[in-house]
Short mmCIF file of C-alpha atoms in Angstrom, two decimals:
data_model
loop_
_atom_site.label_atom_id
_atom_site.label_comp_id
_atom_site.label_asym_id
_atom_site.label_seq_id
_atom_site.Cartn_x
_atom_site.Cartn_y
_atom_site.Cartn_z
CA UNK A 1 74.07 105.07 65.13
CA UNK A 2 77.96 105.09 66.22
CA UNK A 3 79.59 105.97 69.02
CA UNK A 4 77.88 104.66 72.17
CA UNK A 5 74.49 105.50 70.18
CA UNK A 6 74.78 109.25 69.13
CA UNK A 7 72.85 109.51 66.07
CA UNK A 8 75.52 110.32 62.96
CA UNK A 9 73.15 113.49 61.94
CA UNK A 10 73.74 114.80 65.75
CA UNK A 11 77.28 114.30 65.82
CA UNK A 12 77.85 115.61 62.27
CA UNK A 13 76.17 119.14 63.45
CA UNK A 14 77.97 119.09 66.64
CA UNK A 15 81.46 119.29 64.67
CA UNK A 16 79.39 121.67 62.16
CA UNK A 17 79.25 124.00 65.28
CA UNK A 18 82.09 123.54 66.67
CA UNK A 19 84.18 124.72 63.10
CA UNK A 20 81.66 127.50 63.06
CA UNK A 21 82.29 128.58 66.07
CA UNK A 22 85.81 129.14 65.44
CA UNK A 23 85.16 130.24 61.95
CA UNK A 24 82.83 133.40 63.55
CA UNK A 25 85.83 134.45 65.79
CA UNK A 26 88.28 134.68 62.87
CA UNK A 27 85.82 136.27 60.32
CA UNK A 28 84.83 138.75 62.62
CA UNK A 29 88.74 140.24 63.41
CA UNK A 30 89.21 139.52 59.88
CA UNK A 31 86.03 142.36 59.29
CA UNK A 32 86.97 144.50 61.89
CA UNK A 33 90.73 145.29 59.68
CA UNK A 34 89.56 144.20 56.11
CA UNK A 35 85.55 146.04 55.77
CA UNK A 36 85.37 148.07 53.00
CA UNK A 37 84.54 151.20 53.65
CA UNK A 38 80.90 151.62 51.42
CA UNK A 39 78.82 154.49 52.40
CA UNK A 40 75.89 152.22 53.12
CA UNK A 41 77.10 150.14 55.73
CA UNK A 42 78.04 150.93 59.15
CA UNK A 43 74.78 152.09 60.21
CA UNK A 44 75.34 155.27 57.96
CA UNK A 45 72.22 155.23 56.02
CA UNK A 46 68.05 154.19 56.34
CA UNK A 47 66.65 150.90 55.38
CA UNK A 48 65.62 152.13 52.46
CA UNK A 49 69.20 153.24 51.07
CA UNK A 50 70.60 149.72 52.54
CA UNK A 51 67.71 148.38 49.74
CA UNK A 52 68.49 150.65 47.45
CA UNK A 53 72.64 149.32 47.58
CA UNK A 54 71.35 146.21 47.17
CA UNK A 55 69.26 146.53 44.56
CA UNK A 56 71.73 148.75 42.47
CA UNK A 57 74.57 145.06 43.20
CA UNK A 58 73.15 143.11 41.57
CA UNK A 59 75.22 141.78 38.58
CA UNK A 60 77.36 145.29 38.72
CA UNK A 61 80.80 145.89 40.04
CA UNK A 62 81.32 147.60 43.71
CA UNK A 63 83.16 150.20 42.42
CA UNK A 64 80.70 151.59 39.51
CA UNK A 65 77.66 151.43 42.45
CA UNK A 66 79.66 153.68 44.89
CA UNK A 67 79.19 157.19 43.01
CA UNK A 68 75.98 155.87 41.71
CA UNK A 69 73.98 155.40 44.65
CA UNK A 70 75.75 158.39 46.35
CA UNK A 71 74.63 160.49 43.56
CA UNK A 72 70.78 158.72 43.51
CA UNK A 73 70.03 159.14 47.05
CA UNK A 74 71.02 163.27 47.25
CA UNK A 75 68.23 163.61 44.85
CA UNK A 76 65.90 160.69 46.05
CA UNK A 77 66.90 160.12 49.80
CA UNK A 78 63.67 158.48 50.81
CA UNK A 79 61.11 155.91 48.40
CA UNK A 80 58.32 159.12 48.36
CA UNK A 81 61.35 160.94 46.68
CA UNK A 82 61.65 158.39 43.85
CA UNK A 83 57.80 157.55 43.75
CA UNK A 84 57.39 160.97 42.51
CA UNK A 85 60.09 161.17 39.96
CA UNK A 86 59.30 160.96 36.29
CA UNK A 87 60.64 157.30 33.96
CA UNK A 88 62.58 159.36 31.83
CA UNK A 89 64.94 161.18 35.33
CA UNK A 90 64.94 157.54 36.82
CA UNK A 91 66.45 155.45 33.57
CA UNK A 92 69.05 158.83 33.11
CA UNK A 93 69.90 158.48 36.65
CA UNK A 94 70.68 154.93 36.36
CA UNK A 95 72.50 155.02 33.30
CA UNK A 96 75.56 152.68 33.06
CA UNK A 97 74.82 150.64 35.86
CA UNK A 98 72.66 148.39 32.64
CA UNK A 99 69.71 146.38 33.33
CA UNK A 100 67.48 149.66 33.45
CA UNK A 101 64.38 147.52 34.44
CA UNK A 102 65.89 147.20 37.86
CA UNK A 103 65.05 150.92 38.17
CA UNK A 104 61.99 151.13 36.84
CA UNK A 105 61.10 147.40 39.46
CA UNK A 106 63.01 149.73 41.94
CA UNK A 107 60.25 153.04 41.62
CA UNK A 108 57.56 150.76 41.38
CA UNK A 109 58.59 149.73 45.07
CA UNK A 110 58.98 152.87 46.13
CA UNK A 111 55.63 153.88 45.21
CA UNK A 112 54.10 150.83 47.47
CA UNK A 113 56.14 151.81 50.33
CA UNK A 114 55.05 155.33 50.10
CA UNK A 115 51.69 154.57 49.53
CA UNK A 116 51.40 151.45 51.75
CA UNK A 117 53.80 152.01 54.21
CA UNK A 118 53.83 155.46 54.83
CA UNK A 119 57.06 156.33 53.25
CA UNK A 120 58.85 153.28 55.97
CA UNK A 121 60.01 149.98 54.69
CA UNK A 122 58.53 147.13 56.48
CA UNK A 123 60.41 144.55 58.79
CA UNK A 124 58.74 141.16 58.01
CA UNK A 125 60.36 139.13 55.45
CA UNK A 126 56.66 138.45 54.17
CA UNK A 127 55.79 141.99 53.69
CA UNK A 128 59.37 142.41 51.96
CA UNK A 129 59.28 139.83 49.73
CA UNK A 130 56.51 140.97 48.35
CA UNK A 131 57.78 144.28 46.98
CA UNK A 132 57.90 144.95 43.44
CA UNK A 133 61.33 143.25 42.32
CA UNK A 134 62.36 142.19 45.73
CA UNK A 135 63.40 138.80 46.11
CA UNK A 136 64.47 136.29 48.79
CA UNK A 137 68.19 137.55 48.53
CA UNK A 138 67.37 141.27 48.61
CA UNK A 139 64.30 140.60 51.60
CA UNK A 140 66.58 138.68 53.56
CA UNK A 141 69.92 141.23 53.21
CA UNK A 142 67.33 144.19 54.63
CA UNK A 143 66.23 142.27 57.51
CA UNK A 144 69.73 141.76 58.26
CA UNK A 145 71.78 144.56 57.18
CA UNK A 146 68.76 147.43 57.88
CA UNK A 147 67.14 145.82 60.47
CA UNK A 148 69.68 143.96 62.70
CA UNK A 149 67.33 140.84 62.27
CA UNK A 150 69.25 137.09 62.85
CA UNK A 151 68.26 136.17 59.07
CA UNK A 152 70.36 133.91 57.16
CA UNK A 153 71.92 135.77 54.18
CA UNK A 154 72.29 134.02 51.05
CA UNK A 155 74.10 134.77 47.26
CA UNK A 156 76.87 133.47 45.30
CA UNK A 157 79.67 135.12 47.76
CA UNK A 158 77.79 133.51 50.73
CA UNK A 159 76.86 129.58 49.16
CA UNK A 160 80.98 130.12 47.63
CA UNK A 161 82.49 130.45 51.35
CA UNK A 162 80.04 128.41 52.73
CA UNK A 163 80.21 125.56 50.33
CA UNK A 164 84.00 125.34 50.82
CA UNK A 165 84.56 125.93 54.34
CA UNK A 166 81.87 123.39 55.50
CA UNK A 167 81.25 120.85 52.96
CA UNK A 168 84.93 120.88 51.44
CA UNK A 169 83.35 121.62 47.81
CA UNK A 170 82.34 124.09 45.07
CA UNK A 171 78.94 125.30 45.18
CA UNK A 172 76.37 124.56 42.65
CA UNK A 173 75.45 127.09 39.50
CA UNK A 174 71.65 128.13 39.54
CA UNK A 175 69.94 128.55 42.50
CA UNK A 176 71.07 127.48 46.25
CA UNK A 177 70.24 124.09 47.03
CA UNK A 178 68.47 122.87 50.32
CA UNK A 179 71.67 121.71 51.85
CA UNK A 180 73.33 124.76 51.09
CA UNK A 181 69.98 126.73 52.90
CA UNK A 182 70.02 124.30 55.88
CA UNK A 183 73.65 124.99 56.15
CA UNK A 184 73.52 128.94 56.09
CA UNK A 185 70.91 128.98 58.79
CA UNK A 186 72.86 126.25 60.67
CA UNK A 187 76.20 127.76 60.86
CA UNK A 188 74.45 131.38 61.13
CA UNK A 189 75.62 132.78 64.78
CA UNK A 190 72.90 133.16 67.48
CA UNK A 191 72.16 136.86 69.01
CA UNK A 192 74.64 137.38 72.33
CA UNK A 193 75.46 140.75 72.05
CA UNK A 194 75.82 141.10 75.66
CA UNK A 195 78.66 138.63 75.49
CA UNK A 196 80.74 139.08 72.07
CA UNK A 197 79.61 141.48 69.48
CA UNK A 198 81.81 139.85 67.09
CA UNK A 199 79.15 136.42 67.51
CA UNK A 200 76.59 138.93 65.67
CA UNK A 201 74.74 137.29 63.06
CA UNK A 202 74.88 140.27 60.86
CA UNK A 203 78.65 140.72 61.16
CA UNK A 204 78.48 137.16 59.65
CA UNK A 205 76.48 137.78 57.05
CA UNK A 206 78.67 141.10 55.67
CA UNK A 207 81.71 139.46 56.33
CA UNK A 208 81.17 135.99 54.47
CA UNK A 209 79.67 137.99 52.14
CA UNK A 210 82.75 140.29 51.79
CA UNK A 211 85.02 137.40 52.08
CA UNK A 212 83.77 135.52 49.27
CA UNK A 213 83.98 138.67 46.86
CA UNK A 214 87.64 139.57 48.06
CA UNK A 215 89.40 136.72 48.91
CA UNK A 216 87.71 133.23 48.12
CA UNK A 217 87.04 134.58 45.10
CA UNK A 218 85.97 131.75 42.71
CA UNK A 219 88.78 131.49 39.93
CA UNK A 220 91.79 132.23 41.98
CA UNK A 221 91.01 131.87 45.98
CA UNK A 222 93.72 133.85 47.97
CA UNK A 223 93.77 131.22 50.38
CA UNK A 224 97.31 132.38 52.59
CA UNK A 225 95.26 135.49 52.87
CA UNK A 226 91.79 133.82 54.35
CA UNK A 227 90.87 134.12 58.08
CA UNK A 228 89.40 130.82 57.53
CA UNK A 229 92.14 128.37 56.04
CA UNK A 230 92.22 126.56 59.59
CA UNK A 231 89.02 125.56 58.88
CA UNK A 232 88.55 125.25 55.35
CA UNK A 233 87.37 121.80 54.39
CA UNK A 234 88.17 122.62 50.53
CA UNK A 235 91.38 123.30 51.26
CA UNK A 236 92.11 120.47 53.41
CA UNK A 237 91.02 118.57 50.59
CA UNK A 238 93.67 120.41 47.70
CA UNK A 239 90.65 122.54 46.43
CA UNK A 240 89.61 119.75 44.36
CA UNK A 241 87.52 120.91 41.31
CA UNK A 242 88.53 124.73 41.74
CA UNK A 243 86.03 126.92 39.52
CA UNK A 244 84.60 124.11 37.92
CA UNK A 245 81.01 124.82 37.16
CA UNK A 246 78.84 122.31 39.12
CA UNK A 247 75.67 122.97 37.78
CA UNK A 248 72.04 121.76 37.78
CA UNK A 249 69.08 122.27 35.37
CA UNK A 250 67.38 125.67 36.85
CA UNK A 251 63.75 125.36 38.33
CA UNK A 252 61.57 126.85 36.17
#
């Protein structure tokens, strides 16, 4: 206790907020010039082609899903599409984007959601995360990016940006920590669209997201080009440790 009795915890999240705050505003004119244009965001596409993107990310370059996932959903627009396809027109179709099981985890869903569903992917994070080769990233990034859902959004972009801006350090290797969870969902904007669009938590989540994979990239941070250098805690502090690799035995 400090400070005519406010409790340090109290105090620390009222600053927390405060640097968020300001940190949403920025980020979200920063998004508004910088977004890449990808043919799965803007509300452009289904839920199901926002999972499919997602799915078809992971580990693989932006610019080698693009044509990809254009080309897969014009023959497979919907999960009934690609529940009926055959192994061998799925692992051609998938070709160089490598780790071919991620297609084969990816039809498996789509047969559930056809089956179970009724050809419409669900909305609970529950229901989500237990998809074939859906995970807590991927469940969470639907409910947010499909769904319009306030969801905290977390991968290496995310903890990356996070860990630097608010805590003033790199983030760990392996999975994200409790304090890095606590702070995603505490710095994660609540739902006013009838005051600022721009406070939207999904906006948030694509843009730190973006950010981190653009700019505060983790070798070489472009930090005269970041929206967020007024607040940045890490480079208050002279980046200290910049792309070290902080890391902790994985749970197994």
């Amino acid at each position: 206790m400090h400070n005519g009795g406010v409790p340090e915890e109290i105090e620390r999240e009222e600053r927390l907020h405060v640097s968020a705050t300001a940190a949403c505003r920025h980020l979200a004119a920063w998004w508004e010039l910088n977004a890449r244009d990808l043919p799965w965001r803007f509300g452009r596409t289904t839920p199901w082609g926002v999972l499919v993107s997602e799915v078809m990310s992971q580990q693989t370059q932006m610019s080698r899903v693009v044509p990809y996932w254009e080309s897969w959903m014009a023959v497979w627009p919907d999960a009934a599409a690609l529940a009926e396809a055959s192994t061998a027109e799925v692992i051609t179709a998938w070709r160089r984007l490598g780790y071919p099981r991620r297609a084969l985890r990816l039809q498996e869903c789509a047969r559930v959601v056809a089956e179970e569903y009724a050809n419409e992917l669900p909305h609970t994070y529950e229901e989500l995360v237990a998809l074939p080769g859906v995970g807590d990233y991927t469940a969470s990034a639907v409910l947010s990016f499909a769904f319009g859902k306030r969801v905290a959004v977390i991968d290496t972009n995310i903890r990356r940006v996070l860990s630097r801006v608010f805590l003033g350090m790199e983030s760990r290797g392996g999975t994200a920590s409790r304090t890095e969870r606590e702070l995603a969902w505490c710095v994660l904007p609540e739902e006013m669209p009838e005051r600022d669009a721009s406070g939207s938590s999904v906006i948030w989540n694509q843009a730190v997201m973006e950010l981190g994979a653009t700019v505060c990239t983790a070798k070489a941070p472009q930090c005269g080009d970041c929206p967020l250098r007024g607040e940045c805690a890490f480079l208050a502090a002279g980046l200290p440790g910049l792309g070290e690799r902080r890391t902790r035995p994985r749970q197994r």
